[in-house]
Amino acid sequence: MQSENLLDKNIEYIAKKFPNCISEGKIDFDLLRQELSPVLVEGKDERYRLDWVGKRQAILTANSPIAKTLRPLREESLNFDTTENLYLEGDNLDVLKLLHETYLSKIKMIYIDPPYNTGNDFIYNDDFADDADGYLTKSNQKDDHGNRMTANKETSGRYHSDWLSMMYMRLKLAKDLLTDDGAIFISIDDNEIVHLRKICDDIFGSPNFRNTILVRRRIKSLNSQFAASGLQRLNIGFEYVLIYAKSDNFTMRPLRMKKINASRKGRWDVFWSNADRPTMRYDVLGFTPKDGQWRYSKEKADVAVANYEKYQAEYAMKMTLEDYWEGTGCCMQFIRRISDGYGKNGGVQHWIAPSDTALRTSNWTDIEVSQIHKEIDIPFENPKSRELIQELVKLANLKTGDIVLDFFSGSATTAHAVMQLNVEENISIKYILVQLDEKINEKSEAYSAGYKTICEIGKDRIRRAGKKIAEENRMAVPDIDIGFRVLKLDDSNMRDVYYNPKAYNQDTLLDFITSIKEGRTAEDILFQVMLDKGVLPSSKIEKRRTTNGQQTYYIVGATESEVIDLICCLDKKIDTDAIKEIAKHQPGCCVFLDSGMDSDATRTNVKQVFDTYSSKTNLEVL
Ligand SMILES: C[S@@+](CC[C@H](N)C(=O)[O-])C[C@H]1O[C@@H](n2cnc3c(N)ncnc32)[C@H](O)[C@@H]1O
């Protein structure tokens, strides 16, 4: 009988949006200030948390906007116009920023397999992400191949800090993409698991930690040569997959695994359970429990009693109960009451049939973590096994239309696993893969096989795996989506004058008749507009011409075919008739090029036309 504790409510409110800013139930004001500040803030309070050099900078970088875009690459794609899968080339930090608004709460599952920080890993150097190319080369901050990947050596003073900052930024952005019933699965080994758990607790909230799965690692017998002189450490026999849910609403599909040495014998167990449901207390073989409940409904129990009586009367002399159960189709249930039974179940028992499978636990050592799929001969060091990722996608309980995101995609095992699962379960899950266009070492097997970048390996793997899967399942699943739309990270299509018009005076503005950079195509602009307007870049795009022949792009809403989310008319000769014709479709959003208007009169008319025909349209002239 007292008013609400508003302090607790406020803290709860902040914890929802910024779980990283709550430490032992109290607000970490330094971190919260950083979350809300466009510049680096100072802070030195002591508290229980994982801290490292650059944590606040990581928050700042994750929150800062970028002037970049994703440009479509038709020739690199497969079934560009019909597929709903995406292959995104570029640094995943930038890509996650570009996807942030469009995919907010839309991704059901994220799987990632980041560099493990083994002491030899290369990690992308975010500190230099905004610097000019020349500076990077001069200061030797690019590797021999021109990549911004720098070796993160164990001897470096910021060995853990750099890795943690790299992961923290990406995980922070990735969390927002998950649906409320979604989850993230992260492969990791002993090097960083302790730290990764801490930053995931920070970002996802510790109550959302679900499990650490153990997966078997092929043992390299490094230790054999030292065995005689005593071992410093054991060979590593497994690694981990961490699972964090977005919220309580994430539930996993119960998976079963083959039992080793499974018994062929069934067993009897009590038919009573202590959950208190009075409606489930009824007479079975002369006994009604006083509390608790029977395990199945009365109708089912009566059948199970009759089944066992029949077995006893007609078959018990000839065969075991197991043989009878198998001979009758492996689904019969049996109930009996033993004469000397006592206790709450009064001796009533039900039969548990033999099973060669058991519910999966977090011990997945029956699966080997890294295994190149034999039929797809792709030279990539230590890819994850397709079986592992497929099993994880099953566990995450995805249905048709759900999306899996992998933003450290390497040789594209996730795409392979999704396509395979789609045919096995006759569903249609979509994927988004992100991969840095990292150059391949010239001394590697992959380079000798003709691949120049990891993206080339990934795309080739998807093509080959998809072709094989489609051929093998042509009859059963004729319409499987084996395509992928490739988009590549690049600088914005818009010139600086578009972002900072005030910095240019009238005279210079005249030089920028168009605010679009040279060499950018209508499709380049279309995709930037789609991302900007929250339209999925995997959407189907219809090209239509107006009566006067102007090229337009229609993105039709997925739910009702005549709801148009976006019309882009990026033609160079837009007249008032074309604008009227387009406005009559009443799209959610409509974009024209200012430089495409055929006269100043058209320029002035455009708003008026939309006010008349489609006043709710979000109209933009670039
Ligand atoms: C351990 S591998 C993933 C292997 C993958 N699971 C497979 O089965 O092939 C990590 C991948 O992440 C990529 N990567 C590292 N930093 C990245 C970044 N900043 N953006 C995008 N990809 C990155 C690396 O190029 C590498 O291919």
Short mmCIF file of N, CA, C and O in Angstrom, two decimals, residues 105-186:
data_model
loop_
_atom_site.label_atom_id
_atom_site.label_comp_id
_atom_site.label_asym_id
_atom_site.label_seq_id
_atom_site.Cartn_x
_atom_site.Cartn_y
_atom_site.Cartn_z
N SER A 105 15.27 -5.15 -35.00
CA SER A 105 14.35 -6.20 -34.49
C SER A 105 13.78 -7.10 -35.59
O SER A 105 12.65 -7.55 -35.49
N LYS A 106 14.57 -7.37 -36.62
CA LYS A 106 14.04 -8.22 -37.71
C LYS A 106 14.84 -9.52 -37.90
O LYS A 106 14.47 -10.35 -38.70
N ILE A 107 15.96 -9.67 -37.20
CA ILE A 107 16.81 -10.85 -37.42
C ILE A 107 16.55 -11.86 -36.30
O ILE A 107 16.72 -11.55 -35.13
N LYS A 108 16.17 -13.07 -36.69
CA LYS A 108 15.81 -14.08 -35.68
C LYS A 108 17.05 -14.72 -35.07
O LYS A 108 17.06 -15.07 -33.89
N MET A 109 18.08 -14.88 -35.89
CA MET A 109 19.28 -15.56 -35.37
C MET A 109 20.54 -14.90 -35.94
O MET A 109 20.60 -14.61 -37.13
N ILE A 110 21.51 -14.69 -35.04
CA ILE A 110 22.83 -14.28 -35.52
C ILE A 110 23.80 -15.39 -35.14
O ILE A 110 23.78 -15.88 -34.00
N TYR A 111 24.60 -15.83 -36.10
CA TYR A 111 25.70 -16.73 -35.77
C TYR A 111 26.97 -16.02 -36.18
O TYR A 111 27.04 -15.47 -37.28
N ILE A 112 27.97 -16.01 -35.30
CA ILE A 112 29.27 -15.46 -35.72
C ILE A 112 30.42 -16.34 -35.24
O ILE A 112 30.32 -17.00 -34.19
N ASP A 113 31.46 -16.29 -36.03
CA ASP A 113 32.68 -17.06 -35.76
C ASP A 113 33.82 -16.06 -35.94
O ASP A 113 34.48 -16.05 -36.98
N PRO A 114 34.02 -15.18 -34.95
CA PRO A 114 35.01 -14.10 -35.14
C PRO A 114 36.43 -14.64 -34.98
O PRO A 114 36.61 -15.78 -34.54
N PRO A 115 37.44 -13.83 -35.34
CA PRO A 115 38.82 -14.25 -35.04
C PRO A 115 38.91 -14.51 -33.53
O PRO A 115 38.37 -13.74 -32.74
N TYR A 116 39.58 -15.61 -33.14
CA TYR A 116 39.57 -16.01 -31.72
C TYR A 116 40.60 -15.29 -30.87
O TYR A 116 40.71 -15.54 -29.69
N ASN A 117 41.44 -14.46 -31.49
CA ASN A 117 42.52 -13.79 -30.76
C ASN A 117 43.53 -14.80 -30.23
O ASN A 117 43.82 -14.87 -29.03
N THR A 118 44.05 -15.58 -31.13
CA THR A 118 44.96 -16.65 -30.74
C THR A 118 46.40 -16.16 -30.56
O THR A 118 47.27 -16.92 -30.19
N GLY A 119 46.63 -14.88 -30.85
CA GLY A 119 48.01 -14.37 -30.79
C GLY A 119 48.56 -14.20 -32.20
O GLY A 119 49.55 -13.52 -32.41
N ASN A 120 47.90 -14.84 -33.18
CA ASN A 120 48.35 -14.70 -34.57
C ASN A 120 47.26 -14.10 -35.45
O ASN A 120 47.42 -14.01 -36.65
N ASP A 121 46.12 -13.76 -34.84
CA ASP A 121 45.00 -13.29 -35.65
C ASP A 121 45.21 -11.88 -36.17
O ASP A 121 45.83 -11.05 -35.51
N PHE A 122 44.61 -11.64 -37.33
CA PHE A 122 44.55 -10.28 -37.86
C PHE A 122 43.19 -9.75 -37.47
O PHE A 122 42.19 -10.43 -37.64
N ILE A 123 43.16 -8.54 -36.93
CA ILE A 123 41.84 -7.95 -36.71
C ILE A 123 41.77 -6.61 -37.42
O ILE A 123 42.77 -5.94 -37.62
N TYR A 124 40.57 -6.25 -37.82
CA TYR A 124 40.36 -5.05 -38.59
C TYR A 124 40.60 -3.85 -37.70
O TYR A 124 40.09 -3.79 -36.58
N ASN A 125 41.40 -2.92 -38.22
CA ASN A 125 41.77 -1.81 -37.37
C ASN A 125 40.78 -0.65 -37.47
O ASN A 125 40.86 0.18 -38.36
N ASP A 126 39.83 -0.65 -36.55
CA ASP A 126 38.76 0.34 -36.61
C ASP A 126 39.26 1.75 -36.36
O ASP A 126 38.67 2.70 -36.83
N ASP A 127 40.35 1.88 -35.59
CA ASP A 127 40.85 3.22 -35.26
C ASP A 127 41.14 4.03 -36.51
O ASP A 127 41.09 5.23 -36.51
N PHE A 128 41.51 3.29 -37.58
CA PHE A 128 41.92 4.00 -38.80
C PHE A 128 40.81 4.05 -39.82
O PHE A 128 41.00 4.51 -40.92
N ALA A 129 39.66 3.57 -39.42
CA ALA A 129 38.60 3.41 -40.41
C ALA A 129 38.27 4.70 -41.14
O ALA A 129 37.90 4.67 -42.30
N ASP A 130 38.40 5.84 -40.47
CA ASP A 130 38.01 7.08 -41.11
C ASP A 130 39.19 7.85 -41.70
O ASP A 130 39.04 8.94 -42.21
N ASP A 131 40.38 7.28 -41.56
CA ASP A 131 41.55 8.03 -42.02
C ASP A 131 41.79 7.87 -43.52
O ASP A 131 41.33 6.94 -44.15
N ALA A 132 42.56 8.81 -44.05
CA ALA A 132 42.82 8.77 -45.49
C ALA A 132 43.76 7.62 -45.81
O ALA A 132 44.63 7.26 -45.02
N ASP A 133 43.60 7.07 -46.99
CA ASP A 133 44.39 5.93 -47.43
C ASP A 133 45.89 6.19 -47.36
O ASP A 133 46.66 5.38 -46.90
N GLY A 134 46.28 7.39 -47.86
CA GLY A 134 47.69 7.74 -47.93
C GLY A 134 48.34 7.68 -46.57
O GLY A 134 49.44 7.13 -46.42
N TYR A 135 47.64 8.18 -45.58
CA TYR A 135 48.17 8.20 -44.23
C TYR A 135 48.44 6.78 -43.73
O TYR A 135 49.48 6.49 -43.15
N LEU A 136 47.51 5.91 -44.06
CA LEU A 136 47.64 4.52 -43.60
C LEU A 136 48.86 3.85 -44.22
O LEU A 136 49.61 3.17 -43.54
N THR A 137 49.07 4.09 -45.51
CA THR A 137 50.19 3.45 -46.17
C THR A 137 51.50 4.02 -45.64
O THR A 137 52.42 3.28 -45.30
N LYS A 138 51.54 5.37 -45.53
CA LYS A 138 52.77 6.01 -45.06
C LYS A 138 53.15 5.51 -43.68
O LYS A 138 54.29 5.28 -43.37
N SER A 139 52.17 5.38 -42.84
CA SER A 139 52.48 5.01 -41.46
C SER A 139 52.48 3.49 -41.25
O SER A 139 52.39 3.00 -40.13
N ASN A 140 52.52 2.75 -42.37
CA ASN A 140 52.60 1.28 -42.31
C ASN A 140 51.48 0.65 -41.52
O ASN A 140 51.66 -0.35 -40.84
N GLN A 141 50.30 1.24 -41.57
CA GLN A 141 49.21 0.64 -40.82
C GLN A 141 48.32 -0.23 -41.71
O GLN A 141 47.24 -0.63 -41.31
N LYS A 142 48.79 -0.48 -42.91
CA LYS A 142 48.12 -1.44 -43.76
C LYS A 142 49.07 -2.62 -43.91
O LYS A 142 50.28 -2.44 -43.87
N ASP A 143 48.54 -3.80 -44.14
CA ASP A 143 49.43 -4.93 -44.31
C ASP A 143 49.96 -4.95 -45.75
O ASP A 143 49.63 -4.08 -46.56
N ASP A 144 50.78 -5.97 -46.06
CA ASP A 144 51.43 -6.04 -47.37
C ASP A 144 50.42 -6.03 -48.50
O ASP A 144 50.72 -5.64 -49.62
N HIS A 145 49.21 -6.51 -48.23
CA HIS A 145 48.22 -6.61 -49.29
C HIS A 145 47.33 -5.38 -49.36
O HIS A 145 46.34 -5.35 -50.08
N GLY A 146 47.64 -4.36 -48.58
CA GLY A 146 46.81 -3.15 -48.63
C GLY A 146 45.58 -3.25 -47.75
O GLY A 146 44.69 -2.42 -47.81
N ASN A 147 45.48 -4.28 -46.91
CA ASN A 147 44.32 -4.41 -46.03
C ASN A 147 44.50 -3.58 -44.77
O ASN A 147 45.63 -3.34 -44.34
N ARG A 148 43.39 -3.21 -44.17
CA ARG A 148 43.50 -2.53 -42.88
C ARG A 148 43.47 -3.54 -41.75
O ARG A 148 43.00 -3.28 -40.67
N MET A 149 43.90 -4.75 -42.05
CA MET A 149 43.95 -5.77 -41.01
C MET A 149 45.31 -5.65 -40.35
O MET A 149 46.33 -5.60 -41.04
N THR A 150 45.36 -5.60 -39.03
CA THR A 150 46.66 -5.57 -38.39
C THR A 150 46.77 -6.78 -37.47
O THR A 150 45.79 -7.22 -36.87
N ALA A 151 47.99 -7.31 -37.39
CA ALA A 151 48.20 -8.50 -36.56
C ALA A 151 48.00 -8.11 -35.10
O ALA A 151 48.53 -7.10 -34.65
N ASN A 152 47.22 -8.90 -34.38
CA ASN A 152 47.04 -8.61 -32.96
C ASN A 152 47.91 -9.59 -32.19
O ASN A 152 47.48 -10.69 -31.83
N LYS A 153 49.15 -9.22 -31.97
CA LYS A 153 50.13 -10.12 -31.35
C LYS A 153 49.94 -10.15 -29.84
O LYS A 153 49.60 -9.14 -29.23
N GLU A 154 50.23 -11.32 -29.27
CA GLU A 154 50.09 -11.48 -27.83
C GLU A 154 51.01 -10.51 -27.08
O GLU A 154 50.75 -10.13 -25.95
N THR A 155 52.11 -10.12 -27.74
CA THR A 155 53.09 -9.24 -27.11
C THR A 155 52.61 -7.78 -27.09
O THR A 155 53.19 -6.94 -26.40
N SER A 156 51.54 -7.49 -27.85
CA SER A 156 51.06 -6.10 -27.90
C SER A 156 50.47 -5.72 -26.55
O SER A 156 49.78 -6.51 -25.90
N GLY A 157 50.74 -4.47 -26.15
CA GLY A 157 50.24 -3.98 -24.86
C GLY A 157 48.73 -3.93 -24.81
O GLY A 157 48.14 -3.90 -23.74
N ARG A 158 48.09 -3.89 -25.99
CA ARG A 158 46.62 -3.79 -26.00
C ARG A 158 46.01 -5.03 -26.63
O ARG A 158 44.96 -4.96 -27.29
N TYR A 159 46.66 -6.16 -26.37
CA TYR A 159 46.27 -7.41 -27.03
C TYR A 159 44.79 -7.74 -26.79
O TYR A 159 44.01 -7.89 -27.73
N HIS A 160 44.40 -7.80 -25.51
CA HIS A 160 42.99 -8.10 -25.21
C HIS A 160 42.10 -6.89 -25.50
O HIS A 160 40.99 -7.03 -25.99
N SER A 161 42.62 -5.69 -25.16
CA SER A 161 41.80 -4.47 -25.32
C SER A 161 41.35 -4.29 -26.76
O SER A 161 40.19 -4.00 -27.02
N ASP A 162 42.28 -4.46 -27.70
CA ASP A 162 41.93 -4.22 -29.11
C ASP A 162 40.85 -5.22 -29.56
O ASP A 162 39.92 -4.87 -30.27
N TRP A 163 41.03 -6.46 -29.15
CA TRP A 163 40.04 -7.48 -29.56
C TRP A 163 38.68 -7.16 -28.93
O TRP A 163 37.64 -7.22 -29.59
N LEU A 164 38.71 -6.80 -27.64
CA LEU A 164 37.45 -6.52 -26.95
C LEU A 164 36.74 -5.32 -27.57
O LEU A 164 35.52 -5.35 -27.76
N SER A 165 37.48 -4.28 -27.90
CA SER A 165 36.85 -3.11 -28.52
C SER A 165 36.24 -3.51 -29.85
O SER A 165 35.11 -3.14 -30.17
N MET A 166 37.00 -4.29 -30.63
CA MET A 166 36.51 -4.72 -31.94
C MET A 166 35.17 -5.47 -31.78
O MET A 166 34.20 -5.20 -32.48
N MET A 167 35.10 -6.37 -30.81
CA MET A 167 33.89 -7.17 -30.62
C MET A 167 32.75 -6.36 -30.00
O MET A 167 31.59 -6.51 -30.37
N TYR A 168 33.10 -5.51 -29.05
CA TYR A 168 32.09 -4.76 -28.29
C TYR A 168 31.23 -3.91 -29.22
O TYR A 168 30.00 -3.92 -29.15
N MET A 169 31.91 -3.19 -30.12
CA MET A 169 31.17 -2.31 -31.03
C MET A 169 30.20 -3.11 -31.89
O MET A 169 29.06 -2.73 -32.08
N ARG A 170 30.69 -4.22 -32.41
CA ARG A 170 29.88 -4.99 -33.35
C ARG A 170 28.72 -5.66 -32.63
O ARG A 170 27.59 -5.70 -33.13
N LEU A 171 28.99 -6.19 -31.43
CA LEU A 171 27.91 -6.87 -30.70
C LEU A 171 26.83 -5.89 -30.26
O LEU A 171 25.64 -6.20 -30.25
N LYS A 172 27.27 -4.68 -29.89
CA LYS A 172 26.30 -3.65 -29.47
C LYS A 172 25.31 -3.36 -30.61
O LYS A 172 24.10 -3.28 -30.39
N LEU A 173 25.85 -3.20 -31.81
CA LEU A 173 24.98 -2.91 -32.95
C LEU A 173 24.14 -4.14 -33.31
O LEU A 173 22.95 -4.03 -33.63
N ALA A 174 24.77 -5.30 -33.23
CA ALA A 174 24.08 -6.53 -33.64
C ALA A 174 22.88 -6.83 -32.75
O ALA A 174 21.84 -7.29 -33.21
N LYS A 175 23.01 -6.53 -31.47
CA LYS A 175 21.92 -6.84 -30.53
C LYS A 175 20.60 -6.19 -30.98
O LYS A 175 19.53 -6.81 -30.92
N ASP A 176 20.69 -4.96 -31.44
CA ASP A 176 19.47 -4.24 -31.82
C ASP A 176 18.77 -4.88 -33.01
O ASP A 176 17.59 -4.67 -33.24
N LEU A 177 19.51 -5.65 -33.79
CA LEU A 177 18.91 -6.25 -34.99
C LEU A 177 18.06 -7.47 -34.64
O LEU A 177 17.21 -7.89 -35.41
N LEU A 178 18.31 -8.06 -33.45
CA LEU A 178 17.61 -9.30 -33.11
C LEU A 178 16.13 -9.05 -32.84
O LEU A 178 15.76 -8.05 -32.21
N THR A 179 15.30 -9.99 -33.28
CA THR A 179 13.88 -9.93 -32.92
C THR A 179 13.77 -10.19 -31.42
O THR A 179 14.70 -10.74 -30.80
N ASP A 180 12.62 -9.89 -30.86
CA ASP A 180 12.44 -10.07 -29.43
C ASP A 180 12.58 -11.55 -29.04
O ASP A 180 13.00 -11.88 -27.94
N ASP A 181 12.25 -12.45 -29.99
CA ASP A 181 12.38 -13.88 -29.70
C ASP A 181 13.62 -14.46 -30.39
O ASP A 181 13.69 -15.64 -30.69
N GLY A 182 14.60 -13.60 -30.66
CA GLY A 182 15.81 -14.06 -31.35
C GLY A 182 16.97 -14.31 -30.40
O GLY A 182 16.86 -14.07 -29.19
N ALA A 183 18.08 -14.78 -30.98
CA ALA A 183 19.26 -15.06 -30.15
C ALA A 183 20.52 -15.01 -30.99
O ALA A 183 20.48 -15.14 -32.21
N ILE A 184 21.64 -14.79 -30.28
CA ILE A 184 22.94 -14.80 -30.96
C ILE A 184 23.74 -16.01 -30.49
O ILE A 184 23.67 -16.40 -29.31
N PHE A 185 24.47 -16.61 -31.42
CA PHE A 185 25.31 -17.77 -31.15
C PHE A 185 26.73 -17.38 -31.57
O PHE A 185 26.93 -16.98 -32.72
N ILE A 186 27.69 -17.50 -30.64
CA ILE A 186 29.04 -17.04 -30.95
C ILE A 186 30.05 -18.16 -30.72
O ILE A 186 30.18 -18.67 -29.61
#
